[in-house]
Short mmCIF file of C-alpha atoms in Angstrom, two decimals:
data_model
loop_
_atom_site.label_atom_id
_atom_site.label_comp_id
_atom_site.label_asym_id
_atom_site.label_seq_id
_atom_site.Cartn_x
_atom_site.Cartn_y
_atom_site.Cartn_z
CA UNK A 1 0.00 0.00 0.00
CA UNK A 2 1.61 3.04 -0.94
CA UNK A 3 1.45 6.84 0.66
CA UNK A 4 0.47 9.62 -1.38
CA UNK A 5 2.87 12.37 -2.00
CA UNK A 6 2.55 14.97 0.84
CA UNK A 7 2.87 17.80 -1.69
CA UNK A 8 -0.15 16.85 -4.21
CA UNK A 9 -2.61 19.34 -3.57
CA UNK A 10 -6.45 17.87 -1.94
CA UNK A 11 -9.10 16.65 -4.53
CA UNK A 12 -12.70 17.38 -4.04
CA UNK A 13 -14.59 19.78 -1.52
CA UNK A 14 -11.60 19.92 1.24
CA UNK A 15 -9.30 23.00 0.55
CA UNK A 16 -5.41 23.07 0.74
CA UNK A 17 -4.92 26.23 2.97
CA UNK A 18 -2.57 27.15 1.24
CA UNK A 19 -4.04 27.80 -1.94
CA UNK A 20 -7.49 28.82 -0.62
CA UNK A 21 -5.56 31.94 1.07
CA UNK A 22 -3.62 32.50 -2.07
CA UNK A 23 -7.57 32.55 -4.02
CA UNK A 24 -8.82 35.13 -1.32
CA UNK A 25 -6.14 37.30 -1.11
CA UNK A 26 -5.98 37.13 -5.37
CA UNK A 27 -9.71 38.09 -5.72
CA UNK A 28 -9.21 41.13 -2.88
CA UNK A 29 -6.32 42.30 -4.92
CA UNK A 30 -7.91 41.98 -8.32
CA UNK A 31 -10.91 43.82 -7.35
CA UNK A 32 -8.84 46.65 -5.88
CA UNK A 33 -6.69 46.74 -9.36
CA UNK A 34 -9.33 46.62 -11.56
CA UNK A 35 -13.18 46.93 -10.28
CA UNK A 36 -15.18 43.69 -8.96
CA UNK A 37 -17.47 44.05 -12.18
CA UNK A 38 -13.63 43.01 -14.70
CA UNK A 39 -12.73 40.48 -12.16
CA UNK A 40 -13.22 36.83 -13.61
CA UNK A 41 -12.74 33.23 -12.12
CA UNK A 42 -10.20 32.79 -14.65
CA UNK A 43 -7.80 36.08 -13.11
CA UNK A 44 -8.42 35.01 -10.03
CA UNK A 45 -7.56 31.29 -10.66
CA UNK A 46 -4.38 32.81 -13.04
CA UNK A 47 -3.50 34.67 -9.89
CA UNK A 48 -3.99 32.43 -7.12
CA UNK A 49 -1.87 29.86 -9.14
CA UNK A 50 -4.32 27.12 -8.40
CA UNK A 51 -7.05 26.13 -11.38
CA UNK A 52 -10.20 27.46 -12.69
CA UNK A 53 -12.14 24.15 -11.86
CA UNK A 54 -10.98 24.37 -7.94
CA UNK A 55 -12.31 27.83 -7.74
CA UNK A 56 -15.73 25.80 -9.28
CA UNK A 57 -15.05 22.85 -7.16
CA UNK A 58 -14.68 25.93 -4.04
CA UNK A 59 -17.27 28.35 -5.23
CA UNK A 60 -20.02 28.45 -7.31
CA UNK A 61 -19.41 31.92 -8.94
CA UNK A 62 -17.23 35.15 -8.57
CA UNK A 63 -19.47 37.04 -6.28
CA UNK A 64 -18.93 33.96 -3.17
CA UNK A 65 -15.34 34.17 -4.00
CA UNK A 66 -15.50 37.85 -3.34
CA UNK A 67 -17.54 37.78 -0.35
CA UNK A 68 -15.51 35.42 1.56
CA UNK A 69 -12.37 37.40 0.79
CA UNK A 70 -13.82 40.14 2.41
CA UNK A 71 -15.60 38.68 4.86
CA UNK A 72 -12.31 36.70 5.85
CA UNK A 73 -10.94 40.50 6.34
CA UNK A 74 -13.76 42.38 8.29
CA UNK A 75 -13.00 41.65 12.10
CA UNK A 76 -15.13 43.95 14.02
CA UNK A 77 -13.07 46.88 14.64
CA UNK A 78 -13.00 48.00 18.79
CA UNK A 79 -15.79 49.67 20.74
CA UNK A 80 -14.69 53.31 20.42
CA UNK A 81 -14.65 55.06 24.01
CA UNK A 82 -13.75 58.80 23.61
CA UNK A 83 -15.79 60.15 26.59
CA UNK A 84 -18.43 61.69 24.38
CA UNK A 85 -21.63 59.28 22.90
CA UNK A 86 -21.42 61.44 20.06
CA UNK A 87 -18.18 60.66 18.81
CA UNK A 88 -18.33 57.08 19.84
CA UNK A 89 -21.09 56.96 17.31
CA UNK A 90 -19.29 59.09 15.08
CA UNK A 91 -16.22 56.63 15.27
CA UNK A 92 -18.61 53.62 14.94
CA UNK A 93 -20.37 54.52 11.77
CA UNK A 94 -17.13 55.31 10.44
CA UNK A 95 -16.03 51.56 11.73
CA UNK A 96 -19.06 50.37 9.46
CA UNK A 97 -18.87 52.46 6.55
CA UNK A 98 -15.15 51.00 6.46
CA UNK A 99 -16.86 47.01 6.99
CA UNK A 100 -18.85 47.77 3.80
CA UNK A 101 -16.68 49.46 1.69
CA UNK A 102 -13.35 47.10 2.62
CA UNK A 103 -12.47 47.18 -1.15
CA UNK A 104 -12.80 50.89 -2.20
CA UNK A 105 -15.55 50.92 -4.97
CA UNK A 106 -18.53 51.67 -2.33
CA UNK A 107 -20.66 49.20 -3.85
CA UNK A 108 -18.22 46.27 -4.00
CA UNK A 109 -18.89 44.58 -1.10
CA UNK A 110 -22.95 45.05 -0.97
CA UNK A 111 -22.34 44.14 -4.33
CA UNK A 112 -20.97 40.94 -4.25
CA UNK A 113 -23.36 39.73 -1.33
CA UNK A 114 -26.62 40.94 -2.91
CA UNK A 115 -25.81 39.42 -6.13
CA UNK A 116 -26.21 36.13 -4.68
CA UNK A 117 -29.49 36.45 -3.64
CA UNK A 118 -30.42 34.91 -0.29
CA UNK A 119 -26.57 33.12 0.95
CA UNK A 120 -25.77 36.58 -0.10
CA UNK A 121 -27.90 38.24 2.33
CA UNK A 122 -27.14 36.27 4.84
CA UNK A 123 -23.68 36.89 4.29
CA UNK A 124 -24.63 41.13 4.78
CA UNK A 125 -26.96 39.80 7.93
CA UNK A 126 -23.73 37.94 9.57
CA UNK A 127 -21.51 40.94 8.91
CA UNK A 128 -23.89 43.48 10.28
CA UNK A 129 -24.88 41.39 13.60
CA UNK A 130 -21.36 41.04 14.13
CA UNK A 131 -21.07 44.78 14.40
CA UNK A 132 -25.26 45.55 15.98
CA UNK A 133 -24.09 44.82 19.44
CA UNK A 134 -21.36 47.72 19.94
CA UNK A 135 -23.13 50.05 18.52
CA UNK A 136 -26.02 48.86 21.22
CA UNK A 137 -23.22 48.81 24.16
CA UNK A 138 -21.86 52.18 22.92
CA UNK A 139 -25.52 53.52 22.95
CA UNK A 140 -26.20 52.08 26.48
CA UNK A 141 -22.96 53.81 28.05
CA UNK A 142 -24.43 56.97 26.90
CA UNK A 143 -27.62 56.43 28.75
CA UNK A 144 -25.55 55.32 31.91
CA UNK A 145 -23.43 58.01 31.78
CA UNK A 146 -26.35 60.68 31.58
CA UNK A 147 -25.97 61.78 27.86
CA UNK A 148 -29.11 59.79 26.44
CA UNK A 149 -32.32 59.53 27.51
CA UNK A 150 -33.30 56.49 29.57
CA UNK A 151 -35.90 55.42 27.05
CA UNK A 152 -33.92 55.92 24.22
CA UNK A 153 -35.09 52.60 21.21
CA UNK A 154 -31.34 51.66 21.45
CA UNK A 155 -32.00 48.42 18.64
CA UNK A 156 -33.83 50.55 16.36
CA UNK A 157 -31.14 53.37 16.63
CA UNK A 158 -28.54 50.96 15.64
CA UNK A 159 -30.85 49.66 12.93
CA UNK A 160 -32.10 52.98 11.19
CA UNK A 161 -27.73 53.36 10.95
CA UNK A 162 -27.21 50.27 9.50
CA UNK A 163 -30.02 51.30 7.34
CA UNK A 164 -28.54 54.60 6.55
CA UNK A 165 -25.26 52.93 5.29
CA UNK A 166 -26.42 50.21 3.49
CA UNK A 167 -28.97 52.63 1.56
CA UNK A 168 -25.79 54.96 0.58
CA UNK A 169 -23.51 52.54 -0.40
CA UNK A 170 -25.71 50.13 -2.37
CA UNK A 171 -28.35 52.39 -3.62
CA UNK A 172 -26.24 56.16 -4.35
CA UNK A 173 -23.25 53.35 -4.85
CA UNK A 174 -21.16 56.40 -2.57
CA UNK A 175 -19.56 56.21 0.68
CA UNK A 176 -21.21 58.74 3.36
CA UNK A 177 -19.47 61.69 3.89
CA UNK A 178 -18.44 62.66 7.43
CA UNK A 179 -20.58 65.60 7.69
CA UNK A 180 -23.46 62.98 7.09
CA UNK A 181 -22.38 60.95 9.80
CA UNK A 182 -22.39 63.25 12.53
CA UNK A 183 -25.70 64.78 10.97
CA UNK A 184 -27.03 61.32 11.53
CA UNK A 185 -25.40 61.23 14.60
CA UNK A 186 -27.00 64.45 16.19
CA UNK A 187 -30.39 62.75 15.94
CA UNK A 188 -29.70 61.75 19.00
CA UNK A 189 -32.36 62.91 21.78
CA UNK A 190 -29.84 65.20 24.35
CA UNK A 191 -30.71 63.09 28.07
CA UNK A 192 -33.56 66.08 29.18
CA UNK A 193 -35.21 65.69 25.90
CA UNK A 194 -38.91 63.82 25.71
CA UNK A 195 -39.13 60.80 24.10
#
């Protein structure tokens, strides 16, 4: 009975680590050069050095390849603390205007996920839950701290930003502008205000 060679590269559904890195950091890299809508599965493949039919075997088309390269990159970034609830949120919603727009074109990354329909959705859902609860913790500081009201709707707060993002970057296909950000930000009820 004889031992495959360690160096021959996996068959089938399992991925070499190797070359799966090498595909996700060629499609992030591709995308940057040239715009997600001129990247193919055959650049990426050319550039990944591994073949067209693994990306197939991998993926079933250029917008999951994309998604999981940027998905593989979007830790959530830290809970900003400046002292103020207004900059927190300022920093935040700069944090998730970053998440969304990891590859520069503004509509790249909403892009790629809402191309392929519901997985690609759920890909956006993942990505945005991942980054719902520190906006929420950020929001409840400020009410601890006395610069939000105590009733304040902290999950639909959160939500109408995500909203606000998602509509700018996939619908205008721009990136908000800071001024827009802290417009959106001084929404925010002062602590004596009536809710």
């Amino acid at each position: 009975m004889g031992e495959s060679s360690p160096s021959r590269p996996r068959r089938g559904p399992r991925r070499d680590p190797l070359a799966h890195q090498n595909v996700l950091r060629a499609a992030r890299e591709l995308v940057r050069e040239v715009g997600y809508q001129q990247v193919t599965m055959e650049a990426i493949a050319a550039r990944a050095g591994v073949g067209k039919m693994t990306l197939y075997r991998w993926w079933p088309n250029k917008a999951a390849v994309v998604t999981e390269a940027v998905a593989d990159q979007l830790a959530p970034p830290p809970l900003p603390d400046t002292g103020s609830v207004r900059e927190d949120a300022v920093e935040y919603l700069h944090g998730l205007v970053s998440t969304l727009t990891q590859l520069g074109d503004p509509s790249v990354v909403a892009g790629a996920l809402t191309e392929r329909g519901e997985p690609g959705r759920a890909a956006l859902r993942d990505i945005l839950r991942d980054r719902f609860q520190p906006g929420a913790e950020l929001l409840r500081r400020g009410i601890e701290r006395g610069e939000l009201p105590a009733g304040l709707p902290v999950s639909a707060v959160v939500e109408s930003w995500s909203g606000f993002v998602l509509y700018r970057i996939v619908f205008r296909e721009r990136t908000p502008r800071d001024d827009e950000l802290r417009a959106l930000v001084e929404l925010l009820p002062e602590a004596g205000d009536q809710g």
